[in-house]
XYZ file of C-alpha atoms in Angstrom:
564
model
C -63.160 -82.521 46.135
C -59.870 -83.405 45.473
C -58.364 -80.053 45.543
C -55.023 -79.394 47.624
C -54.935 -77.424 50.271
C -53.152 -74.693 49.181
C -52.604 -70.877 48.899
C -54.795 -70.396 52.573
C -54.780 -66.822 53.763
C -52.246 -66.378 57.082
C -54.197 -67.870 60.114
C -54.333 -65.214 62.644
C -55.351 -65.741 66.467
C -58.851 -65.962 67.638
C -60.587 -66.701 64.068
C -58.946 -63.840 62.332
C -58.269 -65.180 58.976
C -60.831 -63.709 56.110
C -60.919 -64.667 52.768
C -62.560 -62.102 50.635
C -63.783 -63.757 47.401
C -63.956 -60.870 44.712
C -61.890 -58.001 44.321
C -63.894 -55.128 42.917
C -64.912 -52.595 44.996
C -66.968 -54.270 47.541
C -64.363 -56.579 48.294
C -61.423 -54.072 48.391
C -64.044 -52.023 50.603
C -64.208 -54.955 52.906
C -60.701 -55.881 52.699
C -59.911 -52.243 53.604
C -62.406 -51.906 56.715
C -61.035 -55.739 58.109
C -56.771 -54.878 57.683
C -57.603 -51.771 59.333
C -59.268 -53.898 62.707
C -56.631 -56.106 62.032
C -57.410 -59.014 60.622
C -55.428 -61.386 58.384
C -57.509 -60.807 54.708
C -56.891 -62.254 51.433
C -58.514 -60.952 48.571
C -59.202 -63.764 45.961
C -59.988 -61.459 42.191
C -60.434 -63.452 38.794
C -59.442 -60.347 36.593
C -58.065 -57.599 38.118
C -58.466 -55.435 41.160
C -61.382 -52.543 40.857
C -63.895 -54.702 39.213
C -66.088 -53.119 36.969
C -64.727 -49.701 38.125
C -60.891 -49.953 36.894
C -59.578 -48.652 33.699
C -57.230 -50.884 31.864
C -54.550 -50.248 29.116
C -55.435 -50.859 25.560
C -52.355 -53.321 24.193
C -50.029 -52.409 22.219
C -51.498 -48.443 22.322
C -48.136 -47.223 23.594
C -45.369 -46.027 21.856
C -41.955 -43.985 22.631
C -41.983 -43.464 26.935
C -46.020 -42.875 26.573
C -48.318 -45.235 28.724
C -50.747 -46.957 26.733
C -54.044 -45.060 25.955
C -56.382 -45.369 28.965
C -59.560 -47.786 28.541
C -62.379 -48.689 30.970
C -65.554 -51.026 31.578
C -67.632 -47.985 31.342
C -67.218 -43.878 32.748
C -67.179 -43.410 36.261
C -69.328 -40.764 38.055
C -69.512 -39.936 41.554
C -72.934 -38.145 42.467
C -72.881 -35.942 45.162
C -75.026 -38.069 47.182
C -72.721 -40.880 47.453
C -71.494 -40.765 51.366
C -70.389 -43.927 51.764
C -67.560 -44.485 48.995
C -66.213 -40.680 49.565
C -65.600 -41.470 53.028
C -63.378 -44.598 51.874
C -61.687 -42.576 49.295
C -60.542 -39.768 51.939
C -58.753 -42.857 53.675
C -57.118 -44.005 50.879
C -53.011 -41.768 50.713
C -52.689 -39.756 47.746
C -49.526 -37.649 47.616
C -49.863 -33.966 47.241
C -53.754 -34.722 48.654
C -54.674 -34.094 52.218
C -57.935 -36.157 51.283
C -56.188 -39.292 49.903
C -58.133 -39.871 46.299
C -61.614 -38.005 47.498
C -59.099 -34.822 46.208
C -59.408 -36.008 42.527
C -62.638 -35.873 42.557
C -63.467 -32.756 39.813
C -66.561 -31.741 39.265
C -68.955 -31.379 35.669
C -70.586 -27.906 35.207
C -73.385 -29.147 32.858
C -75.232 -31.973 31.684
C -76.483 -31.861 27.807
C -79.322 -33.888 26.258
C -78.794 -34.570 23.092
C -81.883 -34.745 20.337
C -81.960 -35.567 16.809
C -83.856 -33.635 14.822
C -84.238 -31.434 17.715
C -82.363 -28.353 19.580
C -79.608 -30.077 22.361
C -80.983 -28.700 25.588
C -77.769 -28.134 27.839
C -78.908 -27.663 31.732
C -76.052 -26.242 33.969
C -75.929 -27.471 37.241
C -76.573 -25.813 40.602
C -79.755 -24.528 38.434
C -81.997 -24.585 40.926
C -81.198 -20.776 42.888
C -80.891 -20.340 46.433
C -82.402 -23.110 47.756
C -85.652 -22.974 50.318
C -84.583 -23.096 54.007
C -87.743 -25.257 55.114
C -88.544 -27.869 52.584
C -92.248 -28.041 53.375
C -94.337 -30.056 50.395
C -95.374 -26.468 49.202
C -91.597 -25.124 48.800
C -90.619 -28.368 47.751
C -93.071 -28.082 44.753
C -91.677 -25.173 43.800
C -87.999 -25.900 43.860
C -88.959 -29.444 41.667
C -90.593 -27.010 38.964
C -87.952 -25.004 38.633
C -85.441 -27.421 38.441
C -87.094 -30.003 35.652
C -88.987 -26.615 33.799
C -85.504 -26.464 32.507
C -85.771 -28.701 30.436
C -88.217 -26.924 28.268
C -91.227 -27.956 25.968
C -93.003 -30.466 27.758
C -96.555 -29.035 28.233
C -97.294 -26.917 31.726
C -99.854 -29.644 32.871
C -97.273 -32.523 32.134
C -94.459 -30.638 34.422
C -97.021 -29.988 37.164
C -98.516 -33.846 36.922
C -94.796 -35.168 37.142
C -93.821 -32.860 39.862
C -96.788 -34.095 41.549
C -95.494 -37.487 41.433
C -92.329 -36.718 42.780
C -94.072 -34.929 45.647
C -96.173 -38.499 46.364
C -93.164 -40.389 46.447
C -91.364 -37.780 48.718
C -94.029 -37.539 51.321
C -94.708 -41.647 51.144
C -93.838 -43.883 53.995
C -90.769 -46.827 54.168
C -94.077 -49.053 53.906
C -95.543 -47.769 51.198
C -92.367 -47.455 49.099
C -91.489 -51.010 50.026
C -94.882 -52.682 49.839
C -96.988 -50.461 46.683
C -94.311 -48.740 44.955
C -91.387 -51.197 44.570
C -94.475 -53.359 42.291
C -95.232 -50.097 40.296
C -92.813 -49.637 36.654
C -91.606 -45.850 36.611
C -93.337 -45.794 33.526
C -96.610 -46.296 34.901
C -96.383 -44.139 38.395
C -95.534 -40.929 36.348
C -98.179 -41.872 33.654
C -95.511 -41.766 30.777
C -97.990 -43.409 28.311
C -100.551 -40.756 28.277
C -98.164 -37.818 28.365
C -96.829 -35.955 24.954
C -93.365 -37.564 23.257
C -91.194 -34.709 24.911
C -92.240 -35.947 28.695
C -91.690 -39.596 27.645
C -87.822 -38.960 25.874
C -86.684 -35.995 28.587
C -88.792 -36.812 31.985
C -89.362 -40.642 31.617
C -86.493 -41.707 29.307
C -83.874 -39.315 29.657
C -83.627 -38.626 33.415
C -83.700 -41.706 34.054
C -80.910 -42.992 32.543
C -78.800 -39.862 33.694
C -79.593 -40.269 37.257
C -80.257 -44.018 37.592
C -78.834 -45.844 34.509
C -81.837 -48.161 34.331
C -84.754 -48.533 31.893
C -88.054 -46.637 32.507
C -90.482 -49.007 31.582
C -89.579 -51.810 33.698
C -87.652 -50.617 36.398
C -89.339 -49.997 39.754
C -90.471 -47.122 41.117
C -88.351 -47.575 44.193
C -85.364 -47.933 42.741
C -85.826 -45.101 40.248
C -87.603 -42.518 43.246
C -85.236 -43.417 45.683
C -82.415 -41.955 43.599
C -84.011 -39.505 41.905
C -84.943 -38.049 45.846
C -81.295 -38.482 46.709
C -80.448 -36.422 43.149
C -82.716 -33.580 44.108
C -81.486 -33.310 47.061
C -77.841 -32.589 46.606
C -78.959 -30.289 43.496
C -80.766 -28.219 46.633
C -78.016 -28.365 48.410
C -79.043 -31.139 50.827
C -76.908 -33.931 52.538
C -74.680 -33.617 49.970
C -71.100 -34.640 49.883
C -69.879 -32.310 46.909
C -71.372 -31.072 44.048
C -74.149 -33.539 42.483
C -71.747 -34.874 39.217
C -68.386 -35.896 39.844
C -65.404 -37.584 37.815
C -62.237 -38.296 38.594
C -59.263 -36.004 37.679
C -57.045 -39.149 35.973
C -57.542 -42.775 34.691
C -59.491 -44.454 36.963
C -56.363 -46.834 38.287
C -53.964 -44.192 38.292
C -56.562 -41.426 40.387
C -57.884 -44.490 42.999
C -57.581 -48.134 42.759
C -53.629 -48.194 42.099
C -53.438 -46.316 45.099
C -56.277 -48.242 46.911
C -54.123 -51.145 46.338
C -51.054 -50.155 47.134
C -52.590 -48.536 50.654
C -54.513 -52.091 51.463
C -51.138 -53.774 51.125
C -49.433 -51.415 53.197
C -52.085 -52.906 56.063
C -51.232 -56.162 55.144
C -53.763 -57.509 52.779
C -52.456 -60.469 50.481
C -53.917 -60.089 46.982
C -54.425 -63.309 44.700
C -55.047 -62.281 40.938
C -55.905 -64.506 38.384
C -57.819 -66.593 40.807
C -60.952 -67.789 39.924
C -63.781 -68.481 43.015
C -65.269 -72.328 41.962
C -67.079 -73.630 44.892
C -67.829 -73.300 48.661
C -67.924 -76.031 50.684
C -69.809 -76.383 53.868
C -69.591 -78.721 56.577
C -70.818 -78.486 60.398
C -73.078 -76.076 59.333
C -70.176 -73.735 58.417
C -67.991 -72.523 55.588
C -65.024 -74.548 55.393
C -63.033 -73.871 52.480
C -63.349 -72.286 49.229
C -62.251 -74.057 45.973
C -60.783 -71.764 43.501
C -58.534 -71.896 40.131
C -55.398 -70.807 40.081
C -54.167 -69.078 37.406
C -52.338 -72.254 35.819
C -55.724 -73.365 35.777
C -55.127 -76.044 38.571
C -57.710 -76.243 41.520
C -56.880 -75.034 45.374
C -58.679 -75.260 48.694
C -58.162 -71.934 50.460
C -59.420 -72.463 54.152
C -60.600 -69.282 55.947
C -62.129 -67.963 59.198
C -64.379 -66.219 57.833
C -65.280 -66.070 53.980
C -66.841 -62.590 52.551
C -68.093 -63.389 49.042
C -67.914 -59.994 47.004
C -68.348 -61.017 43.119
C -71.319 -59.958 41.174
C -74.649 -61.784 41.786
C -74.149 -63.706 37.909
C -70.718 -65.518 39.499
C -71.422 -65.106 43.062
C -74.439 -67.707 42.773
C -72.783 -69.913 40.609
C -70.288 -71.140 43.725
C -73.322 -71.882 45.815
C -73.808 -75.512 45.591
C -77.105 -77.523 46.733
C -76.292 -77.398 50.487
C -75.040 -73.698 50.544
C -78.637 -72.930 48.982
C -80.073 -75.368 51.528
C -78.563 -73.622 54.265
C -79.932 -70.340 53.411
C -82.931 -70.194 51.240
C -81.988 -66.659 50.589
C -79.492 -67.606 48.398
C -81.391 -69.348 46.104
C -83.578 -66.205 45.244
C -80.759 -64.511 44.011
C -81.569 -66.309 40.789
C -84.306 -64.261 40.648
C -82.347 -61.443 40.010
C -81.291 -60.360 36.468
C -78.964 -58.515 34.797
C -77.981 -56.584 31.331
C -75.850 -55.228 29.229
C -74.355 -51.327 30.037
C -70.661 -51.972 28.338
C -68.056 -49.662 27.038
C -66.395 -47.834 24.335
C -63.989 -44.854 24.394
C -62.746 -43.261 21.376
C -59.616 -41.937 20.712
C -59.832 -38.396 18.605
C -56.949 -36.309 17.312
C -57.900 -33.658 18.859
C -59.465 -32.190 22.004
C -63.376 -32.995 21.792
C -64.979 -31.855 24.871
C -68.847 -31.504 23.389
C -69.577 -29.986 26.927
C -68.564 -29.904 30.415
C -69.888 -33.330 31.580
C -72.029 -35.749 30.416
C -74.196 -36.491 27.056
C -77.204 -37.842 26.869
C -77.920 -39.294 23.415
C -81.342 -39.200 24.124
C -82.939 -40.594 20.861
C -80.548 -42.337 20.195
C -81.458 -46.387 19.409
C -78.548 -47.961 21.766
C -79.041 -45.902 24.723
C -76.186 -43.636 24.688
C -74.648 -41.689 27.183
C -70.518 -40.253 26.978
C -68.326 -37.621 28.396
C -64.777 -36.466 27.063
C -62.443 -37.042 29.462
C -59.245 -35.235 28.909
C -61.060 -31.862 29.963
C -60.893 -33.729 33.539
C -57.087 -34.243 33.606
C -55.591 -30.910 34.211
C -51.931 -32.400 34.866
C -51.854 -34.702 31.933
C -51.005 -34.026 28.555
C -52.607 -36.665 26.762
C -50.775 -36.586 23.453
C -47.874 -36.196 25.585
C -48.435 -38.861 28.566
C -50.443 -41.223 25.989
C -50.702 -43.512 23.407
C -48.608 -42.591 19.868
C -48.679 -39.018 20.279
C -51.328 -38.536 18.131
C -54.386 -39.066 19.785
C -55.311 -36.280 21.734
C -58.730 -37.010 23.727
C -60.617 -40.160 24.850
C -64.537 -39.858 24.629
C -65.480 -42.731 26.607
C -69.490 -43.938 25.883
C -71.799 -46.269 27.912
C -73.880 -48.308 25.536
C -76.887 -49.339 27.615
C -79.154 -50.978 24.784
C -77.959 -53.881 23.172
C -81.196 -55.570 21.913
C -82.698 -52.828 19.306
C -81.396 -52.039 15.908
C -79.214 -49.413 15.618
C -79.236 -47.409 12.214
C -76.397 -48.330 10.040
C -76.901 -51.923 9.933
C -80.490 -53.064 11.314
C -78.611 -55.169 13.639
C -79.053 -55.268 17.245
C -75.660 -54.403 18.937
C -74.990 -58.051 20.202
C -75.976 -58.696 16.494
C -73.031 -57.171 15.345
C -69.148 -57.474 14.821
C -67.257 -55.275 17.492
C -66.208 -53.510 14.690
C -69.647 -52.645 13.426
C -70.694 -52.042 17.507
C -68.152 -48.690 17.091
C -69.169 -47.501 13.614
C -73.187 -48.094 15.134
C -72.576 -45.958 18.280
C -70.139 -43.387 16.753
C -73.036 -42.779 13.941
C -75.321 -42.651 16.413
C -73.773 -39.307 18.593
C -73.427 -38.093 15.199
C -76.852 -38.016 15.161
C -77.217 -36.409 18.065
C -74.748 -33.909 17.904
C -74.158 -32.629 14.207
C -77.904 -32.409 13.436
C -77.561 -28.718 14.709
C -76.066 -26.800 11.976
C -72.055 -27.367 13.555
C -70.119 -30.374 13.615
C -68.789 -31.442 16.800
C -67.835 -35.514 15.464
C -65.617 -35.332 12.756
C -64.778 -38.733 10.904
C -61.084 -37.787 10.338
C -60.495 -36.955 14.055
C -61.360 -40.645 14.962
C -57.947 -42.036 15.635
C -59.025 -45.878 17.619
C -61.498 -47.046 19.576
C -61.552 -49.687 22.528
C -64.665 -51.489 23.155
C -64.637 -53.581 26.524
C -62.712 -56.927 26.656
C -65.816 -58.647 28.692
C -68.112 -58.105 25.274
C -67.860 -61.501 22.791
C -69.340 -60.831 19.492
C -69.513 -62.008 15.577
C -70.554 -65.446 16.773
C -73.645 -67.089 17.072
C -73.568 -66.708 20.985
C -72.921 -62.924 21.918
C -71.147 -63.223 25.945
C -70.755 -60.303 28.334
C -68.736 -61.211 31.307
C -69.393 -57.869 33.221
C -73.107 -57.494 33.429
C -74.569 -55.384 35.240
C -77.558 -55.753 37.865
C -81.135 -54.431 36.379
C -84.236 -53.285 39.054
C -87.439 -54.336 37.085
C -90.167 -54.423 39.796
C -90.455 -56.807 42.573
C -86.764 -58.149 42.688
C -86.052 -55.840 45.792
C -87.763 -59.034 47.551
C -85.114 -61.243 45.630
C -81.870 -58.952 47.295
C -80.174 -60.725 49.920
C -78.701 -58.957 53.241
C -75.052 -58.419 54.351
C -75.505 -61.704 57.002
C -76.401 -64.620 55.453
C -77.436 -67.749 57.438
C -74.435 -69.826 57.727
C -72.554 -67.872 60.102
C -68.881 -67.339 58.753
C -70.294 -66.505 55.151
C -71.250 -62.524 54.414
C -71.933 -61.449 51.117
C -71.443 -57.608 49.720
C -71.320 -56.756 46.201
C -74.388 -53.730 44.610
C -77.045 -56.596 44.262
C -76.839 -57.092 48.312
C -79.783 -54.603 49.817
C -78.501 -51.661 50.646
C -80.366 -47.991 51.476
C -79.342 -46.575 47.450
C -81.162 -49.623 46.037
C -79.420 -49.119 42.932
C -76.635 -51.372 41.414
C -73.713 -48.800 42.241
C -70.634 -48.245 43.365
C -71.609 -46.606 46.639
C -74.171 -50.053 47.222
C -71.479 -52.410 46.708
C -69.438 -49.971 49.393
C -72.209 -49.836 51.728
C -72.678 -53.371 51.184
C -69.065 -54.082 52.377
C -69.578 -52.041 55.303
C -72.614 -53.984 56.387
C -70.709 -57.590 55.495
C -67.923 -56.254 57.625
C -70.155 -55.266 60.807
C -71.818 -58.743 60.462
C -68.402 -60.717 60.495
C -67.427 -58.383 63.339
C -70.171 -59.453 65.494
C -69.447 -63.258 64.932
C -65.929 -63.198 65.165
C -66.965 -61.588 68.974
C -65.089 -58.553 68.202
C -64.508 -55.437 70.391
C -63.312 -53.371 67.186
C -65.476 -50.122 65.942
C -68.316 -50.765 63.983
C -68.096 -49.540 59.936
C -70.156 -46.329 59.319
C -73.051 -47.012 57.147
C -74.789 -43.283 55.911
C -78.200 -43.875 54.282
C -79.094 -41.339 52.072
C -80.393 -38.332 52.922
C -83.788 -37.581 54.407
C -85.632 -34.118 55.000
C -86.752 -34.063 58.460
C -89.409 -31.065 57.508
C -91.313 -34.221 55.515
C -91.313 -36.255 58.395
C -94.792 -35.470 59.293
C -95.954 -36.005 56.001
C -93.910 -39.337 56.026
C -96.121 -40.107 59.457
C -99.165 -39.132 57.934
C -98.570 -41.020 55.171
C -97.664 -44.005 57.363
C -101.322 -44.180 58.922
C -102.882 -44.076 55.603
C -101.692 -46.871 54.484
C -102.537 -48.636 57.682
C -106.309 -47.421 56.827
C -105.852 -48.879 53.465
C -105.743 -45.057 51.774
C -103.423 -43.951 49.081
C -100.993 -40.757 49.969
C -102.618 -37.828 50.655
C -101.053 -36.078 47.760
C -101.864 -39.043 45.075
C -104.646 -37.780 42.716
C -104.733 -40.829 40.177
């Protein structure tokens, strides 16, 4: 290939070398669970360590001793069913913390949807009461209708008929969910089209992009249940690791992957930014070297032991050449898989703008909205103070997961638009939501800046998002490759990889890692402990109905509980 052989990881006895191609937070996962079994690991990243999940400075944002106002891909939120990632972050050193970085993990009190035209419902957490000590389908019923009756006007026989649902899904066999329901659109299992516009924007719409981030009408109803089970759960209390919405207490980098980073090369772990993962090349049946671009642009062979390919499924699958692909068919179906646009925005406002104590939906709003305001998290920062100029005094940092429909200033679609018409679109837009009731929460002259994510191109004829992220429209679970992959030095981890979540996610692309890392253990021949992987959380009082359900679908016979 004519690239020199250069920059190679430290060759360590016995085939202990591992180059981890990616550094977001399935490869600093992997690179975290390898140093500490001791093997030599360098972590190749093209950006900058933390992936999707870092925060980044906005330039020139800084003035006097302040550090420059904090910016980010998109919010981070850490649902209480994540097991996985939490168990990472209580082995990553924090001072003052005796659980490393799981300690700035803070908790929201409430969740708002808001309407336009309509009353904001606002739905405190822990909602639910005392929750049932046997989860039969019965008590289970009842615990579901209290907890989505919350959300007010959708029609008694609507709640019942998606509770009902829920219950289906709940009591349904691996088989079933796998087989029948993974080919099934959300939309369609919980009947959204013949149901009234309140159970299409709050149970179909709404929820769904809360809990799951994905679109309703064309995501599967695996992927959507799946969570949505692991979300009820922790709001009853259930296999839980903390409460069921989480942020972090700080600036992403600064509360986790500054640390992270710092702890991984205290173990030894070599870190190459700026590097940019080309090719693989395979020969003997076996990865030999990877071909990568340095950041001067020139090209270098790093040889490996082992290579653990952790970048997102769009650049992963662009370094696997003819006779990678040929080597393991399951590669190729990756292309298969598809991605979207969920990018974004913070705002900088004068002065404090909480809205509520967690998260906003923007519910009817065009562009898919959801935000938070962040300074309420970060009880030891001033942020005029510790930010910035000194005059912005809150960031409300927005996820903008529809970039294809017209917004309502312009008529344009958001990849239509200028970045600077993308922030006056979305900050009309929560106006819409959120002064419609008689107050005003947005105020125009407390917008100091915004910061819309680097990765977005626009105002040219070909909008370009580097930082996609991976959709779940039905069928592609088929598509999702495992941990091992077929060439026996090569493992793969990253939130497309098929994991128990089945959701594009921070805790998959952990678990994902974990898996990857257990798979290079047993080829390398090694003696060293096996990574913990925790699937989610299952009620063992809906086993039987689970084992039930199992010999139904055997017979050829829908769930017991599924009445059309």
């Amino acid at each position: 290939l004519g690239a020199p052989a250069a920059a190679a990881p430290r060759r360590g006895p016995g085939g202990r070398a591992v180059a981890v191609l990616g550094g977001g937070v399935a490869g600093l996962t992997a690179a975290h669970e390898l140093a500490e079994r001791g093997f030599d690991v360098t972590v190749y990243e093209k950006k900058a360590p933390g992936g999707k999940a870092r925060s980044m400075d906005v330039p020139g944002s800084a003035k006097g001793n302040r550090r420059p106002l904090p910016g980010e891909h998109g919010f981070r939120f850490f649902p209480g069913f994540y097991r996985n990632l939490p168990d990472t972050m209580r082995r990553i050193p924090f001072p003052g913390n005796a659980n490393g970085c799981h300690d700035n993990l803070v908790p929201s009190t409430e969740v708002m949807l808001a309407r336009i035209g309509h009353e904001d419902i606002r739905l405190p957490f822990r909602s639910v009461g005392k929750p049932p000590p046997v989860l039969t389908p019965d008590a289970l019923r009842r615990a579901l209708t209290g907890l989505f009756d919350a959300l007010g006007n959708i029609p008694a026989h609507e709640l019942a008929y998606f509770v009902g649902r829920l219950l289906v899904w709940f009591t349904s066999c691996d088989r079933r969910r796998d087989a029948a329901w993974e080919r099934v659109p959300w939309w369609e299992f919980i009947r959204a089209a013949r149901m009234s516009p309140n159970y299409q924007r709050l149970l179909a719409i709404g929820i769904t992009r809360n809990i799951v981030a994905t679109k309703a009408e064309v995501a599967s109803t695996r992927t959507v249940s799946t969570c949505m089970e692991a979300f009820v759960f922790t709001a009853l209390g259930r296999g839980a690791d903390g409460e069921p919405d989480r942020v972090l207490n700080a600036p992403t980098n600064e509360a986790w992957i500054d640390p992270w980073v710092a702890h991984l090369r205290s173990l030894g772990v070599t870190f190459r930014v700026g590097w940019t993962v080309r090719d693989l090349t395979l020969a003997g049946g076996r990865i030999t070297e990877a071909v990568v671009q340095d950041p001067s642009g020139a090209r270098q062979a790093v040889t490996a032991d082992h290579f653990v390919s952790a970048m997102p499924v769009e650049h992963a699958r662009t370094t696997w050449n003819a006779r990678v692909r040929a080597a393991d068919p399951a590669l190729a179906r990756c292309d298969r898989l598809q991605t979207d646009w969920m990018t974004g925005i913070q705002f900088y406002l004068t002065e404090p703008t909480p809205v509520i104590h967690g998260h906003v939906n923007h519910i009817d709003s065009p562009w898919s909205i959801t935000s938070v305001g962040q300074a309420q998290y970060w009880p030891g920062r001033d942020f005029r103070a510790d930010y910035g100029d000194g005059v912005a005094a809150d960031c409300l940092s927005v996820d903008v997961s529809e970039w294809d429909r017209p917004g309502i200033l312009y008529g344009k679609t958001a990849k239509q638009c200028t970045r600077e018409e993308v922030a006056r679109e979305v900050w009309a837009q929560m106006k819409a939501g959120l002064n419609d009731t008689g107050r005003t929460v947005l105020r125009d002259s407390a917008l100091h800046s915004w910061f819309l994510d680097p990765a977005v191109e626009l105002g040219g004829p070909r909008p370009a998002n580097d930082e996609q992220l991976l959709i779940h429209p039905t069928g592609t679970w088929y598509d999702r490759p495992r941990a091992k992959t077929a060439i026996p030095n090569l493992f793969l981890c990253g939130d497309y990889v098929a994991t128990d979540i089945d959701l594009a996610t921070m805790e998959g692309a952990n678990a994902s890692a974990r898996a990857a890392v257990n798979a290079l253990l047993e080829a390398a021949g090694s003696a060293a402990e096996r990574c913990a992987v925790t699937p989610l959380y299952r009620a063992p009082e809906l086993g039987p109905a689970r084992a039930h359900d199992e010999a139904r679908y055997r017979l050829g016979l829908p769930n017991a509980l599924d009445l059309g």
